[in-house]
Short mmCIF file of C-alpha atoms and ligand atoms in Angstrom, two decimals:
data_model
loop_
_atom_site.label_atom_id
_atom_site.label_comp_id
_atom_site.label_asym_id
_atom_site.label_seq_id
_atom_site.Cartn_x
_atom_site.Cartn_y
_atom_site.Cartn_z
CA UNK A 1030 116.11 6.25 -183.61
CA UNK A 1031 113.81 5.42 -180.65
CA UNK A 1032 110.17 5.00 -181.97
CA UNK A 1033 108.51 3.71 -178.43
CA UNK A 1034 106.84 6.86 -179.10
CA UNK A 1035 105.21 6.49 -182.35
CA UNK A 1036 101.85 4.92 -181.59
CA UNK A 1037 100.81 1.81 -183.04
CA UNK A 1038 98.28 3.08 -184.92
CA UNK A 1039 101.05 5.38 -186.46
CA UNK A 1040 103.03 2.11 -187.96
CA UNK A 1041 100.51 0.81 -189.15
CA UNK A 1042 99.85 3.70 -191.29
CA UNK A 1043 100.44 3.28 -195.29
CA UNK A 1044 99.58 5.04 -198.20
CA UNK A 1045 95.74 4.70 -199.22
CA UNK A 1046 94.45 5.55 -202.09
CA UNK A 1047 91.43 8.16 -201.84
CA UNK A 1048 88.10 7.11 -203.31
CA UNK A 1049 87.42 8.91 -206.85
CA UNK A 1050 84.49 7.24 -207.85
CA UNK A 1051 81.99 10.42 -207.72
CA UNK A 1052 85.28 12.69 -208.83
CA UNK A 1053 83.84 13.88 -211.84
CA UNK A 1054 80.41 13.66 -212.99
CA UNK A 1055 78.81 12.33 -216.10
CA UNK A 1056 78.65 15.14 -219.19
CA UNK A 1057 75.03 16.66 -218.72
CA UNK A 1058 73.20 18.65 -221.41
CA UNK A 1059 74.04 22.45 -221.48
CA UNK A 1060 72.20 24.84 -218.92
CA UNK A 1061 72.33 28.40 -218.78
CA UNK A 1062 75.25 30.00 -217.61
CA UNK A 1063 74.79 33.12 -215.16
CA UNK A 1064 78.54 34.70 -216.31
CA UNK A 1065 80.01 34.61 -219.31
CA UNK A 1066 83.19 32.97 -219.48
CA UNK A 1067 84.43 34.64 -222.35
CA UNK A 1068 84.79 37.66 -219.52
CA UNK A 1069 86.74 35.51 -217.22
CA UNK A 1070 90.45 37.01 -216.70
CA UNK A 1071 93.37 34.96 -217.03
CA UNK A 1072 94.84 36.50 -213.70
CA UNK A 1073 93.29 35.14 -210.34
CA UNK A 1074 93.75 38.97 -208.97
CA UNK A 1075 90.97 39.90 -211.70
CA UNK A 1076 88.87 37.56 -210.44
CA UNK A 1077 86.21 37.36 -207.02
CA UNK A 1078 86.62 33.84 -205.85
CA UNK A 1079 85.00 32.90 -202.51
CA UNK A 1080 85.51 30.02 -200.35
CA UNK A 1081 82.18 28.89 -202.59
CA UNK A 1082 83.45 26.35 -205.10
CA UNK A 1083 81.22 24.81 -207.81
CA UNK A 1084 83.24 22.81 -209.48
CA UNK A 1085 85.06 21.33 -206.58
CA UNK A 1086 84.91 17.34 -208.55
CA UNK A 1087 86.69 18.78 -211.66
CA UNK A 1088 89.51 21.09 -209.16
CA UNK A 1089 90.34 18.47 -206.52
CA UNK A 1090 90.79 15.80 -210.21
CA UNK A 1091 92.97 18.93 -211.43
CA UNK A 1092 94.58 19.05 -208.01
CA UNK A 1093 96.19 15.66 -208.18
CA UNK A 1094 97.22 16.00 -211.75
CA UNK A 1095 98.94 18.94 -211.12
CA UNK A 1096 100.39 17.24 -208.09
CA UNK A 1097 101.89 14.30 -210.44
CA UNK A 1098 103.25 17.13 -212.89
CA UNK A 1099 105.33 18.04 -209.53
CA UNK A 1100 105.98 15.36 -208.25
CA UNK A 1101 107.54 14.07 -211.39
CA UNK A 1102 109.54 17.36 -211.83
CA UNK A 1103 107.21 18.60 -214.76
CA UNK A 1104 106.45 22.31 -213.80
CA UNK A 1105 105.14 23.59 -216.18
CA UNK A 1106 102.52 21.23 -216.40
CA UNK A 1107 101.81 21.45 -212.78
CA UNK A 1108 101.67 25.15 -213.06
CA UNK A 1109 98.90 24.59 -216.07
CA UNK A 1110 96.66 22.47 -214.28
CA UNK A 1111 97.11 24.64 -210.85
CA UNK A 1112 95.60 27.49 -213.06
CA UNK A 1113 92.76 26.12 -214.52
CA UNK A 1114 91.75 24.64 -211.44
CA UNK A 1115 92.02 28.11 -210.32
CA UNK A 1116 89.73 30.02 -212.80
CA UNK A 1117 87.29 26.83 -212.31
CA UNK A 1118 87.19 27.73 -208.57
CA UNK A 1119 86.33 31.10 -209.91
CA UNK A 1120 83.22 30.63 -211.63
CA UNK A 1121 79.49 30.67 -210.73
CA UNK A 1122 78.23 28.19 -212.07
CA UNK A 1123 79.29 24.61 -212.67
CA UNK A 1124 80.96 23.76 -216.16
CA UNK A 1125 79.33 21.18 -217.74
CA UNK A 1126 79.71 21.86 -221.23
CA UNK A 1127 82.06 22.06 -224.06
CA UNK A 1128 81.47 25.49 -225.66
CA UNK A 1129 82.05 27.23 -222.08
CA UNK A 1130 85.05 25.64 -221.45
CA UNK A 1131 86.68 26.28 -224.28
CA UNK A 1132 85.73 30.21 -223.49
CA UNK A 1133 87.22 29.98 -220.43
CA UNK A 1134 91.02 31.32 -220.04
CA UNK A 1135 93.81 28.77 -219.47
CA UNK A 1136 91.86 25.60 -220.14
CA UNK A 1137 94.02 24.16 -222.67
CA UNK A 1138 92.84 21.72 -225.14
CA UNK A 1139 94.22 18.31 -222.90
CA UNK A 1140 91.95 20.16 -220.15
CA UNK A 1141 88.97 20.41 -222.20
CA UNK A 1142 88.85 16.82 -223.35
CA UNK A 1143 89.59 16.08 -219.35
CA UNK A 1144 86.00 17.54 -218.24
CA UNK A 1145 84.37 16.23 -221.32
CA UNK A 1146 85.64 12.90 -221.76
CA UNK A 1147 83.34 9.97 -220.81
CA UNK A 1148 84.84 8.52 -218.18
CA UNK A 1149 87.23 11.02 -217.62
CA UNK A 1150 88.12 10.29 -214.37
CA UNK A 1151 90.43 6.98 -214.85
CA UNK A 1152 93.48 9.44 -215.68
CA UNK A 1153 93.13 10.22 -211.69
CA UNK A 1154 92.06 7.16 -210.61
CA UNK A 1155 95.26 6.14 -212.21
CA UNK A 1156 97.64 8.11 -210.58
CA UNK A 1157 96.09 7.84 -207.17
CA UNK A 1158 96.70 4.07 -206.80
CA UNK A 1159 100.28 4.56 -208.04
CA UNK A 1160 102.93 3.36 -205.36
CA UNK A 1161 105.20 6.30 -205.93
CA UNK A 1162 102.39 9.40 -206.29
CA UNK A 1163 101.26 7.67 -202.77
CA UNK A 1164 104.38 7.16 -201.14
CA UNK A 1165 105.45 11.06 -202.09
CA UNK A 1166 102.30 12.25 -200.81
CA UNK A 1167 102.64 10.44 -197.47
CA UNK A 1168 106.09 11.41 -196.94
CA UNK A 1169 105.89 15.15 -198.08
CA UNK A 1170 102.49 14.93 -195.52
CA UNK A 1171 105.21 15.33 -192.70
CA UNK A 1172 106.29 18.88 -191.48
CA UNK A 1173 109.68 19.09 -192.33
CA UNK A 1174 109.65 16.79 -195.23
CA UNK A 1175 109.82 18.07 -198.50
CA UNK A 1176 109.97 16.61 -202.11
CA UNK A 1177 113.22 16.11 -202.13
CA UNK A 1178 113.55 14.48 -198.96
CA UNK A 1179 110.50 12.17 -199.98
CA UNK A 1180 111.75 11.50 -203.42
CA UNK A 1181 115.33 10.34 -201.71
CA UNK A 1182 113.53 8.03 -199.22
CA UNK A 1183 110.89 6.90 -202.26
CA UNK A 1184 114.18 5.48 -204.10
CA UNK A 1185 115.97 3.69 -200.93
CA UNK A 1186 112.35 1.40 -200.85
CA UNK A 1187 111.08 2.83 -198.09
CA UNK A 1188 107.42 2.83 -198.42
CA UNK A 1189 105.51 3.73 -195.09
CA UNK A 1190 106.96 5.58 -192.03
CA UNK A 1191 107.86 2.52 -189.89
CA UNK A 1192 110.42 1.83 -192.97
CA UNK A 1193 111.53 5.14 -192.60
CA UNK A 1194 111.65 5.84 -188.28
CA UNK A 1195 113.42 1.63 -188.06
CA UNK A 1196 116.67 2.40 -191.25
CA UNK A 1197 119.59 3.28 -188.97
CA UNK A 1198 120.88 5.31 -191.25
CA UNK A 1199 118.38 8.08 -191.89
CA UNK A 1200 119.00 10.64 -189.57
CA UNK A 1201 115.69 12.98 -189.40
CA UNK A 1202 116.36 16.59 -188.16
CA UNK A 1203 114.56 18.48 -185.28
CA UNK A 1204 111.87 19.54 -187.46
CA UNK A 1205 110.93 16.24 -188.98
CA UNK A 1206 111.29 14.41 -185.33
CA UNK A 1207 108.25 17.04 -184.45
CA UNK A 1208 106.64 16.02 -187.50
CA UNK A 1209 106.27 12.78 -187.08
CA UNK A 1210 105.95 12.68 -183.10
CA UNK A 1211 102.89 15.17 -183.88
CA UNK A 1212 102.17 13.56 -186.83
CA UNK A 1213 98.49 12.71 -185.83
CA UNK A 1214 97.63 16.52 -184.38
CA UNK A 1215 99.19 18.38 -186.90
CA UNK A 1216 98.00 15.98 -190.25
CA UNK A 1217 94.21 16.92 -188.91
CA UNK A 1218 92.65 20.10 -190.16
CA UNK A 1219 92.88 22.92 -187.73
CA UNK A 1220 89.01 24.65 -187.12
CA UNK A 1221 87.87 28.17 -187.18
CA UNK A 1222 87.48 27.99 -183.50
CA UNK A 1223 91.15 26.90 -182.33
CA UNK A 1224 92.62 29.85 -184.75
CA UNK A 1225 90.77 32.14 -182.81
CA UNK A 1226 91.40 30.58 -179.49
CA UNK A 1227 95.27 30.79 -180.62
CA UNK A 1228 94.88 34.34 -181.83
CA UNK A 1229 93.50 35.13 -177.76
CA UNK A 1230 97.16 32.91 -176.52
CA UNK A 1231 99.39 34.93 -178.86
CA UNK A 1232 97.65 38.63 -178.71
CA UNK A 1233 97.96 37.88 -174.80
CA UNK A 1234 101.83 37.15 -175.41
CA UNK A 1235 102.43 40.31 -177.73
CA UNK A 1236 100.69 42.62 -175.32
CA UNK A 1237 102.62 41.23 -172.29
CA UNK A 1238 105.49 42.17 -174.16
CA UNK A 1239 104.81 45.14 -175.29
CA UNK A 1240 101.59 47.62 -175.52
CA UNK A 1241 101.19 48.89 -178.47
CA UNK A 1242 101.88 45.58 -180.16
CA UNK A 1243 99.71 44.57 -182.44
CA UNK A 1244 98.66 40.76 -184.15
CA UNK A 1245 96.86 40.22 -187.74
CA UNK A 1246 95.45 36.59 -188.47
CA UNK A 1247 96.53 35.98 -192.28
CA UNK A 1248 96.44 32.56 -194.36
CA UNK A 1249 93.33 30.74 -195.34
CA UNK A 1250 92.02 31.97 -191.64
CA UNK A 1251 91.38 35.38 -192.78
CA UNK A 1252 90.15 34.65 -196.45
CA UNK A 1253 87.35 32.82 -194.43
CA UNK A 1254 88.40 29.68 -195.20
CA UNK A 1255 86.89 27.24 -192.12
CA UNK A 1256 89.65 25.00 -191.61
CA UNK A 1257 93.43 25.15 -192.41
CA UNK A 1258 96.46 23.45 -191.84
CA UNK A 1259 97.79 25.88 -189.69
CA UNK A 1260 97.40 29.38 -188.92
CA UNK A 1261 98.91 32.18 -189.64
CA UNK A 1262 99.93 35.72 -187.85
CA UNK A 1263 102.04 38.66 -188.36
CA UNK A 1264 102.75 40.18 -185.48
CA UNK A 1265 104.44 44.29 -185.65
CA UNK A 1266 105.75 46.40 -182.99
CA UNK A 1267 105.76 50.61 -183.95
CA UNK A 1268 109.34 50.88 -182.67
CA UNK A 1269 111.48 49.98 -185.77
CA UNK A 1270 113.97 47.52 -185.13
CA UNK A 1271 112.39 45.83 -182.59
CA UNK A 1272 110.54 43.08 -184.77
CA UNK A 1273 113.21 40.49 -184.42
CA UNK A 1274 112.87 40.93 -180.32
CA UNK A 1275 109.15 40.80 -180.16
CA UNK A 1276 109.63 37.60 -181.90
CA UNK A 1277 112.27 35.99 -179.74
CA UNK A 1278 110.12 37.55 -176.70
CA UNK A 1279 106.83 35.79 -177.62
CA UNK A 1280 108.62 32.54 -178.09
CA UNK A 1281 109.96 32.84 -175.19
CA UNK A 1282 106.76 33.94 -173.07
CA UNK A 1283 104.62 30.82 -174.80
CA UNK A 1284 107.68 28.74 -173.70
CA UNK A 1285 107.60 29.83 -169.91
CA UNK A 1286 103.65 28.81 -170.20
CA UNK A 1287 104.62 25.85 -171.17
CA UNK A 1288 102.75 25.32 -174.44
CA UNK A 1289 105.83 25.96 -177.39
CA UNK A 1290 105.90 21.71 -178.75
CA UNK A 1291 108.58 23.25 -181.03
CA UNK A 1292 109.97 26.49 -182.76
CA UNK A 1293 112.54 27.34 -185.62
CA UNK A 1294 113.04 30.19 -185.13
CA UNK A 1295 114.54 32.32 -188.78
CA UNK A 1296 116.21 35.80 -187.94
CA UNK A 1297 115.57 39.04 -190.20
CA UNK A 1298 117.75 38.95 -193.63
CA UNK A 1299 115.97 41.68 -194.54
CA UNK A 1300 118.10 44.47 -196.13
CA UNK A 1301 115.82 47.09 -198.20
CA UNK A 1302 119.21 47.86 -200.01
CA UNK A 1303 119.22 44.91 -201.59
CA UNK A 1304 115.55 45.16 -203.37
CA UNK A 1305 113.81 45.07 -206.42
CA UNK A 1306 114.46 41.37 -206.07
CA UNK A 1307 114.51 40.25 -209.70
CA UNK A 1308 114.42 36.68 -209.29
CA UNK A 1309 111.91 34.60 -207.77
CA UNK A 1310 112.11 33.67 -203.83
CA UNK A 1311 109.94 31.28 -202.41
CA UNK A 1312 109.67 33.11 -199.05
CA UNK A 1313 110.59 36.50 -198.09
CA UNK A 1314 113.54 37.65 -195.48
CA UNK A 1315 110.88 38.58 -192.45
CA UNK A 1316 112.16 37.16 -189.18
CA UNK A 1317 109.34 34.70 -188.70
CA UNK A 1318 109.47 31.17 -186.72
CA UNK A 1319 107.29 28.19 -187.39
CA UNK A 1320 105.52 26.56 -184.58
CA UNK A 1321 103.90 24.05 -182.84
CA UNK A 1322 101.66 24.87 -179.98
CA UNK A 1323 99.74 22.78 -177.44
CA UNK A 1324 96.38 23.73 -177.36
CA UNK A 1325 93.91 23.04 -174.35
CA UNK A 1326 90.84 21.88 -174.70
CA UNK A 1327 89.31 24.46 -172.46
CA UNK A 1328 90.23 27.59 -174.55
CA UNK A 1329 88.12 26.25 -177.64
CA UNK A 1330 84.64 27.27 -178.21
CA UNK A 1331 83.06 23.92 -178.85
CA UNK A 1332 85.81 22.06 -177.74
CA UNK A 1333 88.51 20.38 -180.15
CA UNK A 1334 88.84 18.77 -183.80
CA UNK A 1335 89.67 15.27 -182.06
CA UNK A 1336 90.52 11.80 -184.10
CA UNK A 1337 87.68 9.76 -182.60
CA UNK A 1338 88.92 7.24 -179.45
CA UNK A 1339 91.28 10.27 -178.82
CA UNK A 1340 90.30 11.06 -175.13
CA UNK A 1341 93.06 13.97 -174.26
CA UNK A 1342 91.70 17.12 -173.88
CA UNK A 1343 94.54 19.47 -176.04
CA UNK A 1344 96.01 18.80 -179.31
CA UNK A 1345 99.17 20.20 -181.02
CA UNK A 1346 98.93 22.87 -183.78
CA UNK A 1347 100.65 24.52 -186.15
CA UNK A 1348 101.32 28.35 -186.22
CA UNK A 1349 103.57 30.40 -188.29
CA UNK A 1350 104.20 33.80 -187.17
CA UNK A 1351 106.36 36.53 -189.47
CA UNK A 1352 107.04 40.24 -187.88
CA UNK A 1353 107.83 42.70 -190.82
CA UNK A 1354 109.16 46.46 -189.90
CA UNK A 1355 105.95 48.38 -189.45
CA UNK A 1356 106.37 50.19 -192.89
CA UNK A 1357 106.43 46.92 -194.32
CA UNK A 1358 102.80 45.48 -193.20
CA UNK A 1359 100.71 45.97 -196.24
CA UNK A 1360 103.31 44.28 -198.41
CA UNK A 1361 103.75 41.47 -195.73
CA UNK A 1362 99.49 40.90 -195.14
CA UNK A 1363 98.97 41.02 -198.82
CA UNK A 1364 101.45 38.41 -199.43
CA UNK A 1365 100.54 36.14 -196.28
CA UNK A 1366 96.91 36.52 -197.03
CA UNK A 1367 98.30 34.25 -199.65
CA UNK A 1368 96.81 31.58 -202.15
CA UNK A 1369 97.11 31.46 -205.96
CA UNK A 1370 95.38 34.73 -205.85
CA UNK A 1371 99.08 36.51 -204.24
CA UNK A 1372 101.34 34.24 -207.00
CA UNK A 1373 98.90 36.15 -209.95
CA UNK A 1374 99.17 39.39 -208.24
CA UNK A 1375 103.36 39.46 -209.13
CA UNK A 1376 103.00 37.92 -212.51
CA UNK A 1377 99.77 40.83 -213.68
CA UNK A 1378 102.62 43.03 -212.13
CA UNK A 1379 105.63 42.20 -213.88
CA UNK A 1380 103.41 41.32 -217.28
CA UNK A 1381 100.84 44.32 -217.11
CA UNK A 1382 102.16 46.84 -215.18
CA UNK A 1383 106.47 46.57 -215.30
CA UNK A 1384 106.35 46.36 -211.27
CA UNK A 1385 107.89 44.13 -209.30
CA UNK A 1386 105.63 43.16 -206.02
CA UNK A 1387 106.66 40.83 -203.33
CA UNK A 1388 105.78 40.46 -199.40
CA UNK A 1389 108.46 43.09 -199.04
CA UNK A 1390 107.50 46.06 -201.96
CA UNK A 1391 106.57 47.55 -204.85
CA UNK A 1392 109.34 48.78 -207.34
CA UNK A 1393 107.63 50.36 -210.27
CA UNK A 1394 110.77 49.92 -213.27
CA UNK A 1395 109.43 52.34 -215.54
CA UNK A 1396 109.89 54.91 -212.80
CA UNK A 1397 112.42 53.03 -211.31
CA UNK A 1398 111.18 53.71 -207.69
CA UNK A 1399 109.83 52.03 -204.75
CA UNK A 1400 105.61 52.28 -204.28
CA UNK A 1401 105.24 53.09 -200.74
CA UNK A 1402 101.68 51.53 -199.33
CA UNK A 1403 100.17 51.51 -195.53
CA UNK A 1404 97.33 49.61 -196.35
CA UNK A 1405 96.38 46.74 -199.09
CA UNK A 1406 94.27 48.92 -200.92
CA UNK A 1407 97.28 51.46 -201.53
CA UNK A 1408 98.68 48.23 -203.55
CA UNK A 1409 95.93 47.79 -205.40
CA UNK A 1410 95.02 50.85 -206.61
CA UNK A 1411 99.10 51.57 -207.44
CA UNK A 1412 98.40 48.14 -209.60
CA UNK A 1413 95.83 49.77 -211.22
CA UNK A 1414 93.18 46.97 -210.01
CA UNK A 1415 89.91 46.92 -207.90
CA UNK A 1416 90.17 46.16 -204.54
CA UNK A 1417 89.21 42.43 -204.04
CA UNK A 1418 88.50 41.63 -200.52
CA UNK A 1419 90.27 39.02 -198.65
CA UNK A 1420 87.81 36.95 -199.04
CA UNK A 1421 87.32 36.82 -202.55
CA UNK A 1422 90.75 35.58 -202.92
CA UNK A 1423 90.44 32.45 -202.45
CA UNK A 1424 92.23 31.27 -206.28
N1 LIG P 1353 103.78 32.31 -197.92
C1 LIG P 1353 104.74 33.01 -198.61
N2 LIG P 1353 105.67 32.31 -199.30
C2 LIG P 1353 105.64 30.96 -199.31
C3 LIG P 1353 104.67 30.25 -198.60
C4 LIG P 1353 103.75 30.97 -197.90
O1 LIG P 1353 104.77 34.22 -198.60
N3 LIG P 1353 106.54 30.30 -200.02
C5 LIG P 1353 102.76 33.06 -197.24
C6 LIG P 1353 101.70 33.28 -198.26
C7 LIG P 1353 100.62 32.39 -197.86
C8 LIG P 1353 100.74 32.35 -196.37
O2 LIG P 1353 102.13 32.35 -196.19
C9 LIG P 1353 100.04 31.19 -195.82
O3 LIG P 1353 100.48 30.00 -196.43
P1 LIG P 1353 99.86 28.60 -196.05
O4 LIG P 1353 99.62 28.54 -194.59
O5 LIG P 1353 100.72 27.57 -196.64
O6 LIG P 1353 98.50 28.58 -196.87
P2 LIG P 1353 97.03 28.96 -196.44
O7 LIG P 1353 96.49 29.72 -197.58
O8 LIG P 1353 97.00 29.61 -195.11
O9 LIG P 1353 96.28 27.58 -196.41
P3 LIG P 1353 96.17 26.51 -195.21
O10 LIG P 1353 94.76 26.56 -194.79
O11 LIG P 1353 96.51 25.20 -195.82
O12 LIG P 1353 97.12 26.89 -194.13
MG1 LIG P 1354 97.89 28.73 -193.41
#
């Protein structure tokens, strides 16, 4: 594999461990708590949780362990720590003491003595000099690269990505050769202001295309989050059936402009037929095509999120962009809209309410029919829930 154009920078790159020292804070005395945390719900879609995090020490140390738990194949562990970070990110006020946490729905007993251990933090501190929780994290930090992938390299000895582009016999696919030849762009946070200049590029595409098209921003972008690490559309045509070729057509038209760094491009195996889906998928059957787009300089309010010395004036982003049949939207922004918040939505469903709810539908088994919805709130009210706003699901 020819690296000339990995930069040298690049191969110098290894893992690093992040500094934890202020991760969690000392144990302070009680103060008075605005909500009561014995009112807390164990399901993110009962809960309001902005962008607005209080305990963000205590969820970025839960973070990691949970990423350990997955990284060493432990699931269910992972999926423990993912939701107590989750209700933390929910609350108020910031926990600082015992009798509230142990109020507080799925903080287990390991979780409590976590926040109120002294010195609490060496558990992380711990895992985030380890060679192999860096090494997975560095490798799975490619687009294209997944755990498996990682874990595979990981037990060869390859440690840092110069080991990885120089052994002859790994063979990286079109996906990961984008990854790592955009490594730099696409590893830095994407702003507010480039989703929105991206939105302008790809609404101009869908309405050269065709008129009545229309294009949703979905992802962290439209739960208010400031940055991401990409950004997210759907894009919908009225005239069912043509989904798949507004697609193909917009991929094409960012193409001719000369902007499309890469595309896979995944056709429609959607077949209503074949639905309730009983088992869990990680994605739905959409035709939808990950992306990465050059992005000028000029078309930014503000200008850029540069690395500093970087003196071009674009930088490549990622974009993912789905396009449901139009009777299929709600289903398809709720789900996109995404975050723990969406993962809690199914399991309240299939626990609470005997529905099953992906990006695709609603199948209510008691009835045993489909739920039809046009808009979010039509979901949420068939769920028998409040309406939460977008940007209160931030879980
Ligand atoms: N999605 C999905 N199934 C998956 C992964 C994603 O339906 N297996 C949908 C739901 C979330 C949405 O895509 C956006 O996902 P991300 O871009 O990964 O997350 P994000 O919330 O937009 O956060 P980020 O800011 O990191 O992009
Ligand atoms: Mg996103």
């Amino acid at each position: 594999l020819d690296i000339s154009w990995f930069t040298d920078s690049m191969k110098e790159k290894r893992p690093v461990a992040v500094e934890t020292k202020h991760l969690i804070q000392d144990v302070l005395p009680e103060v008075s708590t605005p909500t009561s945390a014995a009112a807390v719900s164990q399901y993110a879609c009962q809960r309001r949780t902005t962008t607005e995090n209080h305990n963000k020490n205590l969820t970025d140390a839960f973070e990691v362990l949970a990423e350990n738990y997955e990284f060493n194949g432990m699931e269910g562990q992972c999926l423990a720590f993912r939701r107590a970070a989750s209700v933390l990110k929910s609350l108020s006020w910031e926990v600082r003491s015992s009798e509230r946490v142990h109020e507080l729905p799925c903080l287990g007993e390991t979780m409590e003595e976590l926040i109120l251990q002294y010195g609490r933090s060496f558990e992380v501190n711990k895992i985030l000099s380890d060679e192999r929780y860096q090494t997975l994290k560095l490798f799975t930090s490619v687009f294209g690269v997944g755990l498996k992938t990682a874990e595979k390299w990981y037990r060869r000895g390859l440690r840092t990505f110069p080991d990885v582009l120089e052994e002859p016999s790994i063979h990286l696919n079109r996906m990961q050769q984008s990854g790592f030849l955009h490594y730099g762009d696409i590893s830095r946070a994407v702003s507010k202001a480039e989703a929105q200049a991206l939105g302008s590029i790809i609404d101009e595409a869908v309405h050269a295309i065709t008129p009545d098209g229309t294009l949703t921003l979905t992802g962290g972008f439209r739960r208010g989050k400031d940055f991401g690490h990409d950004v997210d559309f759907i894009v919908t045509t009225p005239e069912r059936g043509q989904e798949e070729r507004l697609l193909t057509s917009i991929i094409q038209h960012l193409k001719q402009q000369g902007i499309l760094l890469f595309s896979d491009y995944q056709s429609s195996s959607f077949d209503m037929s074949k639905l309730p889906s009983h088992r869990f998928e990680a994605m739905d059957h959409f035709a939808k095509c990950f992306l990465i787009l050059r992005l000028e300089g000029r078309e930014v309010e503000g200008g850029l999120c540069r690395a500093e010395g970087d003196s071009r004036d674009w930088r490549a982003v990622r974009v993912d962009l789905v396009s449901p049949p139009p009777d299929r939207f709600a289903f398809t922004l709720l789900g996109w809209t995404g975050s723990r918040f969406e993962r809690d939505l199914r399991r309240f469903a299939r626990l609470e309410r005997r529905m099953l709810l992906d990006n695709h539908a609603l199948f209510d088994k008691t009835k045993k029919e489909f739920l039809a919805a046009t808009t979010e709130k039509d979901i949420f009210a068939h769920l028998g829930l409040e309406y939460i706003e977008p940007w209160q699901r931030n879980a």
